[in-house]
mmCIF file with all atom_site columns, C-alpha atoms and ligand atoms in Angstrom:
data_model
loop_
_atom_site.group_PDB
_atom_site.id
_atom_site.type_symbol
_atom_site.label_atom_id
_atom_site.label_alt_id
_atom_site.label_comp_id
_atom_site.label_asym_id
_atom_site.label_entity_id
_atom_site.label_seq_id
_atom_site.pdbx_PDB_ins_code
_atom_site.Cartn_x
_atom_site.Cartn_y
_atom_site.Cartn_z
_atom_site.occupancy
_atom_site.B_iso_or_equiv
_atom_site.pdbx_formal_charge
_atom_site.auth_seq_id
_atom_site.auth_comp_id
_atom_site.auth_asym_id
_atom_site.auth_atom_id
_atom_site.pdbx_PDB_model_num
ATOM   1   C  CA  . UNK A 1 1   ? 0.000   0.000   0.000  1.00 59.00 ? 7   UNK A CA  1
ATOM   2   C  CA  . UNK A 1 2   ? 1.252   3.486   -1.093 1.00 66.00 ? 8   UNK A CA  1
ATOM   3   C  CA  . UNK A 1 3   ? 0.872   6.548   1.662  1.00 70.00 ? 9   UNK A CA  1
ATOM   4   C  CA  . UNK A 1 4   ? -2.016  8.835   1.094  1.00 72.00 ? 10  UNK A CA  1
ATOM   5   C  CA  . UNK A 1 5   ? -0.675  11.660  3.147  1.00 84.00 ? 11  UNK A CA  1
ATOM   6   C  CA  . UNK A 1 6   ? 2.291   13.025  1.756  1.00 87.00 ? 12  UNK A CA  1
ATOM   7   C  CA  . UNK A 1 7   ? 3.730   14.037  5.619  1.00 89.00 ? 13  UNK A CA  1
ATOM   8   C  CA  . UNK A 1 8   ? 3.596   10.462  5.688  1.00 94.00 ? 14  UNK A CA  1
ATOM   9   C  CA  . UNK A 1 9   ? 7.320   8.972   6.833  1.00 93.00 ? 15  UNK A CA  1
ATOM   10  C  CA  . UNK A 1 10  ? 5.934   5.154   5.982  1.00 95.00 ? 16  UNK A CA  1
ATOM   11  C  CA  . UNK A 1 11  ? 3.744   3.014   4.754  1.00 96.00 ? 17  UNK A CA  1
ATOM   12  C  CA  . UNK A 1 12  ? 1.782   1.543   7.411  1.00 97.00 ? 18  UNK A CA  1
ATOM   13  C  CA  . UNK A 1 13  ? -1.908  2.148   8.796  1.00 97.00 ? 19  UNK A CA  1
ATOM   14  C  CA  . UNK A 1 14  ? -3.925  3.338   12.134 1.00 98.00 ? 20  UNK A CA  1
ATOM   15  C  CA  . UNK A 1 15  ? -5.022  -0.500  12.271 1.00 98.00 ? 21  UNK A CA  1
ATOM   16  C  CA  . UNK A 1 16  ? -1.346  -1.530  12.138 1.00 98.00 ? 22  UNK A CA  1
ATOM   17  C  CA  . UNK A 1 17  ? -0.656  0.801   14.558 1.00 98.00 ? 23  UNK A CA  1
ATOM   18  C  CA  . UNK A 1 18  ? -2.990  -0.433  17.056 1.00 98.00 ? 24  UNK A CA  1
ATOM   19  C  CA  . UNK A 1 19  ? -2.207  -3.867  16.614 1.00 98.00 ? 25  UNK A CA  1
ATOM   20  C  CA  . UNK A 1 20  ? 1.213   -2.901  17.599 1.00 98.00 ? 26  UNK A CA  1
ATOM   21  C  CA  . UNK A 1 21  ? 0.091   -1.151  20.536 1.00 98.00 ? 27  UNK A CA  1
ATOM   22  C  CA  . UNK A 1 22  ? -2.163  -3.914  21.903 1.00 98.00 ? 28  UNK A CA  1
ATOM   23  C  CA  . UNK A 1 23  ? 0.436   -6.276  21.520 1.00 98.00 ? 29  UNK A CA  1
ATOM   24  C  CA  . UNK A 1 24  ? 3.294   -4.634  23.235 1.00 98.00 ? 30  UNK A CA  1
ATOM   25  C  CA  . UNK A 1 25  ? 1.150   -3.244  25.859 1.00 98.00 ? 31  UNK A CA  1
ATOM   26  C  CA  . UNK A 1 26  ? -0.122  -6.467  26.551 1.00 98.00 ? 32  UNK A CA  1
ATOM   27  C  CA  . UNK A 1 27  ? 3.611   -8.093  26.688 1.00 98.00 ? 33  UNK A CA  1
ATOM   28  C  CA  . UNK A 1 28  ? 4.759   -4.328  29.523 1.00 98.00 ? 34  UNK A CA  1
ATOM   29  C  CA  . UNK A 1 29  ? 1.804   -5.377  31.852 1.00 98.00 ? 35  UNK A CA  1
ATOM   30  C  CA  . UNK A 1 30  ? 3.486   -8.405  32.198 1.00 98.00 ? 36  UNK A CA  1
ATOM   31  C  CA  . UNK A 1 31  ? 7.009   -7.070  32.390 1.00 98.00 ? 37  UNK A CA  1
ATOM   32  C  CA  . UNK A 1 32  ? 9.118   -7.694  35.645 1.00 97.00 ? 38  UNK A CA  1
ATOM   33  C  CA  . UNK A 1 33  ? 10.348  -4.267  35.413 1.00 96.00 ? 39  UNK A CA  1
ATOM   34  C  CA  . UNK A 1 34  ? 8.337   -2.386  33.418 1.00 98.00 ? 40  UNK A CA  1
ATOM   35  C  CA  . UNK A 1 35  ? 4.655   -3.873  34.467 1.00 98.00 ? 41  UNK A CA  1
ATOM   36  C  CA  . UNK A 1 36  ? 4.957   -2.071  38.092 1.00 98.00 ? 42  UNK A CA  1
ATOM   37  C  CA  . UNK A 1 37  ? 5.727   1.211   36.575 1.00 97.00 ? 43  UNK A CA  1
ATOM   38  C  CA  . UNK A 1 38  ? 3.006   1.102   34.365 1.00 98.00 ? 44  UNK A CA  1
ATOM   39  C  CA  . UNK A 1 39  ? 0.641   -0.205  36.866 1.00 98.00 ? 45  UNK A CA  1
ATOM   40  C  CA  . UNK A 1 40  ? 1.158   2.767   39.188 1.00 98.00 ? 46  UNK A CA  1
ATOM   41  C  CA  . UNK A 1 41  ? 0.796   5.525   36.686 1.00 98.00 ? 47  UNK A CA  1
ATOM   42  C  CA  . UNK A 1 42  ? -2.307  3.968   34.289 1.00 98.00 ? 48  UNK A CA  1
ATOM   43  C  CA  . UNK A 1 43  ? -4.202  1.292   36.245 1.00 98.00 ? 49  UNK A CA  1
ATOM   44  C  CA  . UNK A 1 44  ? -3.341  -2.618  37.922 1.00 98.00 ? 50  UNK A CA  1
ATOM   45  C  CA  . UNK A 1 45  ? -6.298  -4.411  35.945 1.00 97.00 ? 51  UNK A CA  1
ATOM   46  C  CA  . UNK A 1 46  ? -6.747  -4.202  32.257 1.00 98.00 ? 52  UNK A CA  1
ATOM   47  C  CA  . UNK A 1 47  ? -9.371  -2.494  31.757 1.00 98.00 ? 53  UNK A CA  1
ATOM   48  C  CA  . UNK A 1 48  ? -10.703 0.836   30.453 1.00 98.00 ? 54  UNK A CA  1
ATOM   49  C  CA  . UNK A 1 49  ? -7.767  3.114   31.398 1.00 98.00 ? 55  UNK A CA  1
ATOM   50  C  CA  . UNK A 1 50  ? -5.174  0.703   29.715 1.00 98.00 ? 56  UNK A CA  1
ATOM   51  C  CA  . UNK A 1 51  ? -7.757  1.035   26.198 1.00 98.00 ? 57  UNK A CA  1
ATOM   52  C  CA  . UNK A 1 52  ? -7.269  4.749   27.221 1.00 98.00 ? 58  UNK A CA  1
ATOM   53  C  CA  . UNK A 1 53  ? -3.798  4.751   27.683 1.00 98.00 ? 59  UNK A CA  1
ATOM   54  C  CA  . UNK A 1 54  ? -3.350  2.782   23.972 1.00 98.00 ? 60  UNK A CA  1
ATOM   55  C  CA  . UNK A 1 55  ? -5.753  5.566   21.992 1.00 98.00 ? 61  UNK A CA  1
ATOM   56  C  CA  . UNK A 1 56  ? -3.613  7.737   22.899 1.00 98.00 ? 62  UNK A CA  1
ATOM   57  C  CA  . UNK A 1 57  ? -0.299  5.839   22.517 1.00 98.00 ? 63  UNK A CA  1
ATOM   58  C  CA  . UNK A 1 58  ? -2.267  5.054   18.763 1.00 98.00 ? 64  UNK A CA  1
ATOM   59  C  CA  . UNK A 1 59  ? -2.707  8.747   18.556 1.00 98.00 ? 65  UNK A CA  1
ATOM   60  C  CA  . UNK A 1 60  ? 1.157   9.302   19.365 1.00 98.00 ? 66  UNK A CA  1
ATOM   61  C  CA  . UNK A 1 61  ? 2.294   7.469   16.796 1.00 98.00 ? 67  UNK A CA  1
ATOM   62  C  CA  . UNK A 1 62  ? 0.146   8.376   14.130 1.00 98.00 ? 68  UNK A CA  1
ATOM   63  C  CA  . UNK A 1 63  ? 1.393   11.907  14.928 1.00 97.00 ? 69  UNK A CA  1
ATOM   64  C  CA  . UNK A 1 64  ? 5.233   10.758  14.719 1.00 97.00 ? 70  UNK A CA  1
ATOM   65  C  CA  . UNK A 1 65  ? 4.635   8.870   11.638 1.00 97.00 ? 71  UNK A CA  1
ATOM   66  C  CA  . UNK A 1 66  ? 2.788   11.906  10.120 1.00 96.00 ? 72  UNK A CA  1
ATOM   67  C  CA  . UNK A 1 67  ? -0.609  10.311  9.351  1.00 97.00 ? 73  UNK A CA  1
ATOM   68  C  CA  . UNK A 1 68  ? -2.739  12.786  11.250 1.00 96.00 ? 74  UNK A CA  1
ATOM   69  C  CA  . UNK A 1 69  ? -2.622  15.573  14.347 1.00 95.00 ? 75  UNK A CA  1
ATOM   70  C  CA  . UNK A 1 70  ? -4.774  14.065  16.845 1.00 95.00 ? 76  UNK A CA  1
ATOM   71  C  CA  . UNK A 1 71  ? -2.106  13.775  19.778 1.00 98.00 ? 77  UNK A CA  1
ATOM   72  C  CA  . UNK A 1 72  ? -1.680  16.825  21.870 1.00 96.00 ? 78  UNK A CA  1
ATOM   73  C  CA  . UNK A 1 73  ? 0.186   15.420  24.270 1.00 97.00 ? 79  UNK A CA  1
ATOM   74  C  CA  . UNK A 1 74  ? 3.944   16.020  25.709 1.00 97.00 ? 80  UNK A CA  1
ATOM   75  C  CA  . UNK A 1 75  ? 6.133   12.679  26.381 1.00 97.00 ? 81  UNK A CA  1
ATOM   76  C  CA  . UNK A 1 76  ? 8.827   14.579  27.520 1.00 97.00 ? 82  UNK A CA  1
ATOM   77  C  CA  . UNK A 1 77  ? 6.872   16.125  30.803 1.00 96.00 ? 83  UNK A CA  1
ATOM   78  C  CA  . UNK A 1 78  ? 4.893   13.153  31.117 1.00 97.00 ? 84  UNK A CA  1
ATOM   79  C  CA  . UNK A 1 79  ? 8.179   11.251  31.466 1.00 97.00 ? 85  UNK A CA  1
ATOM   80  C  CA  . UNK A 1 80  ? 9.901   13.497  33.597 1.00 95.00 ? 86  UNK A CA  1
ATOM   81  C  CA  . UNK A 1 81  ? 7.256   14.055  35.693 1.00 95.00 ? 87  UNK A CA  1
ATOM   82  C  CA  . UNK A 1 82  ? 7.175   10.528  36.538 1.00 96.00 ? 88  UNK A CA  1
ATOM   83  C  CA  . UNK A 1 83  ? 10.117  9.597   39.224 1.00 92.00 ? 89  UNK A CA  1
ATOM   84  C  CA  . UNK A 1 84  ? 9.882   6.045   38.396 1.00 95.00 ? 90  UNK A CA  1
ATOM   85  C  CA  . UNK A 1 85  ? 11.127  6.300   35.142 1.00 95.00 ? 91  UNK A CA  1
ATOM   86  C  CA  . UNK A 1 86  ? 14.923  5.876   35.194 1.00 94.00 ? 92  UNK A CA  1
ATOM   87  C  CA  . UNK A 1 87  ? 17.376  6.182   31.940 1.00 93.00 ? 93  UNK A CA  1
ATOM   88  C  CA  . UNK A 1 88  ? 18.285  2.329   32.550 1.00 94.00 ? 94  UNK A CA  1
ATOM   89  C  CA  . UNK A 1 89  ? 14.502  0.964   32.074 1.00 96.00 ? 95  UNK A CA  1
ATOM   90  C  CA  . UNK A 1 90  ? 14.732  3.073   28.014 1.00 96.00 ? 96  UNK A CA  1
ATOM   91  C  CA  . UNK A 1 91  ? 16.755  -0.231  26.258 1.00 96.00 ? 97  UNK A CA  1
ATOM   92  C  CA  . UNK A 1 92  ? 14.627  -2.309  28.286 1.00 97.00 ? 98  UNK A CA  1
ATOM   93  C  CA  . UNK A 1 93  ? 11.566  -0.739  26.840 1.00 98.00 ? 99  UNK A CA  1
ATOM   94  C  CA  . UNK A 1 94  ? 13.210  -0.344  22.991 1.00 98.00 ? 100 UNK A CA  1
ATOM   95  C  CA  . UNK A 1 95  ? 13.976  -3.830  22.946 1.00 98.00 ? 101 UNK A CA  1
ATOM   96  C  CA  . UNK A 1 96  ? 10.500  -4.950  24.161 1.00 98.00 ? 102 UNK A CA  1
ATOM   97  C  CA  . UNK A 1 97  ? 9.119   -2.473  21.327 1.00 98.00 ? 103 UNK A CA  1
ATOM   98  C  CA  . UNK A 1 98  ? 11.208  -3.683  18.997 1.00 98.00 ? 104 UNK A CA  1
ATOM   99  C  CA  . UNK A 1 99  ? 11.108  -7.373  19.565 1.00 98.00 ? 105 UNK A CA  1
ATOM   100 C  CA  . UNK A 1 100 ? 7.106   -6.544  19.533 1.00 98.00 ? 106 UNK A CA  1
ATOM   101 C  CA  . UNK A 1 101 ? 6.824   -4.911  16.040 1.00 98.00 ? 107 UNK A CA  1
ATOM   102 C  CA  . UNK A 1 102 ? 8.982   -7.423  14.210 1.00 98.00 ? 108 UNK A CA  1
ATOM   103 C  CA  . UNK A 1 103 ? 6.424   -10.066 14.807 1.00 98.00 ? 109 UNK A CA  1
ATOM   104 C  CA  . UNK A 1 104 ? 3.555   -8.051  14.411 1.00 98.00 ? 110 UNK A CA  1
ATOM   105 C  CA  . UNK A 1 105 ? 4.071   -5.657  11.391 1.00 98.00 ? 111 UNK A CA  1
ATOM   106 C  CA  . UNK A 1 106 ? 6.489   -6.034  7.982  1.00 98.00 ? 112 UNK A CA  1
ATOM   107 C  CA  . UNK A 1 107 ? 10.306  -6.034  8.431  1.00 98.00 ? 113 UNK A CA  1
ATOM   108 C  CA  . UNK A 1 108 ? 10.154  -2.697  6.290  1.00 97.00 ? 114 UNK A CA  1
ATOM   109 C  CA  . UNK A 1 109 ? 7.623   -1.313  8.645  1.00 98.00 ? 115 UNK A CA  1
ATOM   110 C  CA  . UNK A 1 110 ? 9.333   -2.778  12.183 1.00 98.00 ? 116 UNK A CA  1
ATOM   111 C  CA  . UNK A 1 111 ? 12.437  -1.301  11.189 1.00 98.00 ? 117 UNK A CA  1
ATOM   112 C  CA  . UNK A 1 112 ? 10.975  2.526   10.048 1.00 98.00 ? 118 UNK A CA  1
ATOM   113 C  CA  . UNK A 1 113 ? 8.824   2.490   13.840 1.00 98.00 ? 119 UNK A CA  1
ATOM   114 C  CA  . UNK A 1 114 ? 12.294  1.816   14.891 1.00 98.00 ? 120 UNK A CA  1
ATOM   115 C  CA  . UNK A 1 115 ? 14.061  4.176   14.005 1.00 98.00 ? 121 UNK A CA  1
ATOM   116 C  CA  . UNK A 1 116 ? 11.921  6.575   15.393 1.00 98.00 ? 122 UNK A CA  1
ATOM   117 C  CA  . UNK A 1 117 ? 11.126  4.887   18.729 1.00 98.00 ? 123 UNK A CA  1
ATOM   118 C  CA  . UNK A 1 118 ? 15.140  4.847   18.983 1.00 98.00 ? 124 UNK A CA  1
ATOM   119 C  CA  . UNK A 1 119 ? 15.708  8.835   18.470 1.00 98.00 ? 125 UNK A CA  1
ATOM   120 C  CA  . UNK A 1 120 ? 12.466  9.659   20.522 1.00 98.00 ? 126 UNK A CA  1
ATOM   121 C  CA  . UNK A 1 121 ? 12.983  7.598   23.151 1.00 98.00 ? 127 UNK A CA  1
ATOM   122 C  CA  . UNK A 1 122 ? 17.469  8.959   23.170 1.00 97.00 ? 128 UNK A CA  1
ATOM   123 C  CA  . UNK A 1 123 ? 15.714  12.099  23.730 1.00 97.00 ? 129 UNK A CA  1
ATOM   124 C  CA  . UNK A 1 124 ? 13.271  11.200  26.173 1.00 97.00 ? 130 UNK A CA  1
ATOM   125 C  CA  . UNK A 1 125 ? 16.144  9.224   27.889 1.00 95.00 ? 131 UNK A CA  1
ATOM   126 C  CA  . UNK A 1 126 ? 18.093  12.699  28.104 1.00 92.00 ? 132 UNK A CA  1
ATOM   127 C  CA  . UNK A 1 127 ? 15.785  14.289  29.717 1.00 93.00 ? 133 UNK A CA  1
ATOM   128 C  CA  . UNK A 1 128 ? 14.737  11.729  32.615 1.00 91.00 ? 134 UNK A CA  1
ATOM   129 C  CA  . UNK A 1 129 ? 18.690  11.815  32.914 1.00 90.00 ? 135 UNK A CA  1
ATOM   130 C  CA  . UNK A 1 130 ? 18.897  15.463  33.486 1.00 87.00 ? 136 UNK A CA  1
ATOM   131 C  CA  . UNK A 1 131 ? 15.517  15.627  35.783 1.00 84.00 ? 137 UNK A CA  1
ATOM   132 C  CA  . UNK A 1 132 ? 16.300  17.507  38.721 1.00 75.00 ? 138 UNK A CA  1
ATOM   133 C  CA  . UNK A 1 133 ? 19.254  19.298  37.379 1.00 72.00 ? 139 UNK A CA  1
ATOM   134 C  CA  . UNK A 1 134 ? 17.290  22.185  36.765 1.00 58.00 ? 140 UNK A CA  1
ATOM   135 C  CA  . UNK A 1 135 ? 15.580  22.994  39.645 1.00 60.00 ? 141 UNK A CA  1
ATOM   136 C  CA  . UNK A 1 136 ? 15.030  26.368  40.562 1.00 64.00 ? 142 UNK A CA  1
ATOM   137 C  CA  . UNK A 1 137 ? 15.538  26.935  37.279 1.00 63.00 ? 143 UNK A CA  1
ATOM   138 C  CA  . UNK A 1 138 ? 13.083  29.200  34.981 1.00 55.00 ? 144 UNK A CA  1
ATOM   139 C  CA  . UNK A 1 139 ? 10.349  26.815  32.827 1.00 48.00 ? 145 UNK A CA  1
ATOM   140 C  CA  . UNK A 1 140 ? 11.581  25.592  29.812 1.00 41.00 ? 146 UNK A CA  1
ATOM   141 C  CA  . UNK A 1 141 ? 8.890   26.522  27.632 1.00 39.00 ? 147 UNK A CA  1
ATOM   142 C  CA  . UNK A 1 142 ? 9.862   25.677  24.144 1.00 37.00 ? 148 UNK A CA  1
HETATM 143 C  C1  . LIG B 2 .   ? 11.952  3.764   30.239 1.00 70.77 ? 204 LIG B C1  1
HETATM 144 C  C2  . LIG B 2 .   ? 11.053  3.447   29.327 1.00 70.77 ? 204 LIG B C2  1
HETATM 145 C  C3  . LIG B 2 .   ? 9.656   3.974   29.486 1.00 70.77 ? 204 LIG B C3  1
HETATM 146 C  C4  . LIG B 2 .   ? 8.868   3.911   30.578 1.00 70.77 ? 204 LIG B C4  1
HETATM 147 C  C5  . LIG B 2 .   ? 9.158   3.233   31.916 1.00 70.77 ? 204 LIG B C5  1
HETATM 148 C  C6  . LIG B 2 .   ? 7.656   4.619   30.252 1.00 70.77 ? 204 LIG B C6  1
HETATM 149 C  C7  . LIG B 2 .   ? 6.609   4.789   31.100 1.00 70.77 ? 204 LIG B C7  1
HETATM 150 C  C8  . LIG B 2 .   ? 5.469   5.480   30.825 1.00 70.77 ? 204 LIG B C8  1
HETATM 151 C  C9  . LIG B 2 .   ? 4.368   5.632   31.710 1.00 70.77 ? 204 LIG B C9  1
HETATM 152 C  C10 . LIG B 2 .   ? 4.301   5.026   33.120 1.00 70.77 ? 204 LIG B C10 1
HETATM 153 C  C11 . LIG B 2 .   ? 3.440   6.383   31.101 1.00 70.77 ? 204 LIG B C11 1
HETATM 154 C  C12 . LIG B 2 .   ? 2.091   6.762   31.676 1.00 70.77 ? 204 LIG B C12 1
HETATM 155 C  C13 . LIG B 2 .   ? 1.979   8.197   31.987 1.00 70.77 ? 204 LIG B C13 1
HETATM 156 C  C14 . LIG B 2 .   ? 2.387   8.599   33.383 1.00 70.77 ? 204 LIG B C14 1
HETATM 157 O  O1  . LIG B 2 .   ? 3.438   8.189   33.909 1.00 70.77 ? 204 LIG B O1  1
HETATM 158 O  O2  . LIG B 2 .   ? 1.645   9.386   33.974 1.00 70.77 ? 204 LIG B O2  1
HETATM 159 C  C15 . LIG B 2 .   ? 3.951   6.706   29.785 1.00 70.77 ? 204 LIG B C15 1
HETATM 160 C  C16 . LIG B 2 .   ? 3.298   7.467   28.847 1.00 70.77 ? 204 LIG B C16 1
HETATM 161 C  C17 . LIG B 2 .   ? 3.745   7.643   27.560 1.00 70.77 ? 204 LIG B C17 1
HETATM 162 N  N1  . LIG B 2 .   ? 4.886   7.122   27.002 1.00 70.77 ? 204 LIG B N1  1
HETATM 163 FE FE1 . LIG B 2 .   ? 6.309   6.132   27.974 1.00 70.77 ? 204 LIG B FE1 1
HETATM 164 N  N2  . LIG B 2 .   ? 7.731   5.071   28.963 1.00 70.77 ? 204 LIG B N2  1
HETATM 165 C  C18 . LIG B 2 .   ? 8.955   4.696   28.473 1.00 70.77 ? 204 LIG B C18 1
HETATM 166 C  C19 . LIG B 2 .   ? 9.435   4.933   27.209 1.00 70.77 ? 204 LIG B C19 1
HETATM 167 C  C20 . LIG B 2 .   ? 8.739   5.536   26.199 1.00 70.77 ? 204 LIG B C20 1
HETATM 168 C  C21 . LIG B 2 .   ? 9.219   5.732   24.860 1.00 70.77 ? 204 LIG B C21 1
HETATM 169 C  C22 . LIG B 2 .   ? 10.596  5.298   24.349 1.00 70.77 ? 204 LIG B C22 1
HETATM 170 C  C23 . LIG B 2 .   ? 8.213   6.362   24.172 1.00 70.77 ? 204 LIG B C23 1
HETATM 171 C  C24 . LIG B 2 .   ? 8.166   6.779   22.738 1.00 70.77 ? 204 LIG B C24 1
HETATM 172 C  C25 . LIG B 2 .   ? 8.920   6.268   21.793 1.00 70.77 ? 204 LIG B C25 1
HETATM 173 C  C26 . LIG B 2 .   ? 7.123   6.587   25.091 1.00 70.77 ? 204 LIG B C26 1
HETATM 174 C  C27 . LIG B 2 .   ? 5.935   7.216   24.803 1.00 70.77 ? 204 LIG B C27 1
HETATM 175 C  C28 . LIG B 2 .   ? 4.955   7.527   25.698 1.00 70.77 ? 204 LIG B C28 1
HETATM 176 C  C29 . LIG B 2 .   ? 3.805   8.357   25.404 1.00 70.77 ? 204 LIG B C29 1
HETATM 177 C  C30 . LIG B 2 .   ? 3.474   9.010   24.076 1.00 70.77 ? 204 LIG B C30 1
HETATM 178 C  C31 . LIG B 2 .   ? 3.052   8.435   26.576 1.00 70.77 ? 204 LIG B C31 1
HETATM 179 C  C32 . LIG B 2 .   ? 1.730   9.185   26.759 1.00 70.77 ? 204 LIG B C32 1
HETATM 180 C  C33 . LIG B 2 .   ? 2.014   10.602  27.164 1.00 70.77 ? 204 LIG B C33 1
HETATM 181 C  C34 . LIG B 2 .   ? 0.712   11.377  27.274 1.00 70.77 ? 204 LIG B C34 1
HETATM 182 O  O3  . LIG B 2 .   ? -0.015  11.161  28.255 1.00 70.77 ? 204 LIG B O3  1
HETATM 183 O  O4  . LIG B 2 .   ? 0.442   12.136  26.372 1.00 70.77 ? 204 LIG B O4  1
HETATM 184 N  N3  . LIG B 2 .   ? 7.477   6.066   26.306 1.00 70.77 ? 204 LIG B N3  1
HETATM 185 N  N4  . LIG B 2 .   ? 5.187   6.132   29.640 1.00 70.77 ? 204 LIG B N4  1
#
């Protein structure tokens, strides 16, 4: 299938997206180190909060891949924010993701998602390292 949307970084749809998401959220509740995390910050059961959580994990990547606008979100303070997320869990999480979306989408596809999942979560890595260096410190607004 060809890309409709021109902003469109790959070929790959909303429904494989949510497969994907489904999958490897399915596979983090069950994580050792991971599951506990999550479970504190979106809910212990599955159960509505987890299929709220994944719309808007869906909605995050649609964004990043350039099929539509819908997320409005901000992973960075969201991460941050969250004390329990430590720089060492990232690989953890990235090779979860990764092993996740080479069984469930196209080898073309797996490796474009992770790509992206790589630089965004480097980035989001940074920033949970430097959390708390910057205290005091004026908001970083943009
Ligand atoms: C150390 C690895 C990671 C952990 C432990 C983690 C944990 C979490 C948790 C617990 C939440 C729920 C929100 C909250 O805490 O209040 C969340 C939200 C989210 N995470 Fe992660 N995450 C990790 C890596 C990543 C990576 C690499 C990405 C993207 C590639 C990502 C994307 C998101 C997004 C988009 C949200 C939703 C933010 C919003 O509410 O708009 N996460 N994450």
């Amino acid at each position: 299938m060809t890309a409709q949307n021109p902003m469109q970084k790959f070929d790959i749809t909303p429904e494989d997206i949510d497969r994907l998401v489904a999958v490897f959220y399915e596979r983090i509740r069950a994580h050792d180190m991971l599951g506990p995390v999550f479970a504190r910050a979106i809910a212990v059961e599955d159960g509505p909060e987890w299929r709220a959580h994944e719309a808007r994990i869906a909605a995050f990547w649609r964004n990043a891949i350039g099929i539509d606008r819908s997320y409005d979100g901000s992973p960075m303070q969201v991460h941050v924010a969250n004390p329990e997320v430590m720089p060492g869990m990232f690989s953890v999480w990235l090779d979860l993701f990764g092993a996740t979306a080479r069984e469930v989408l196209t080898p073309a596809q797996a490796d474009s998602i992770l790509v992206l999942a790589t630089r965004i979560g480097d980035s989001l890595r940074y920033g949970v390292t430097q959390r708390g260096q910057v205290r005091g410190a004026p908001p970083k607004l943009f």
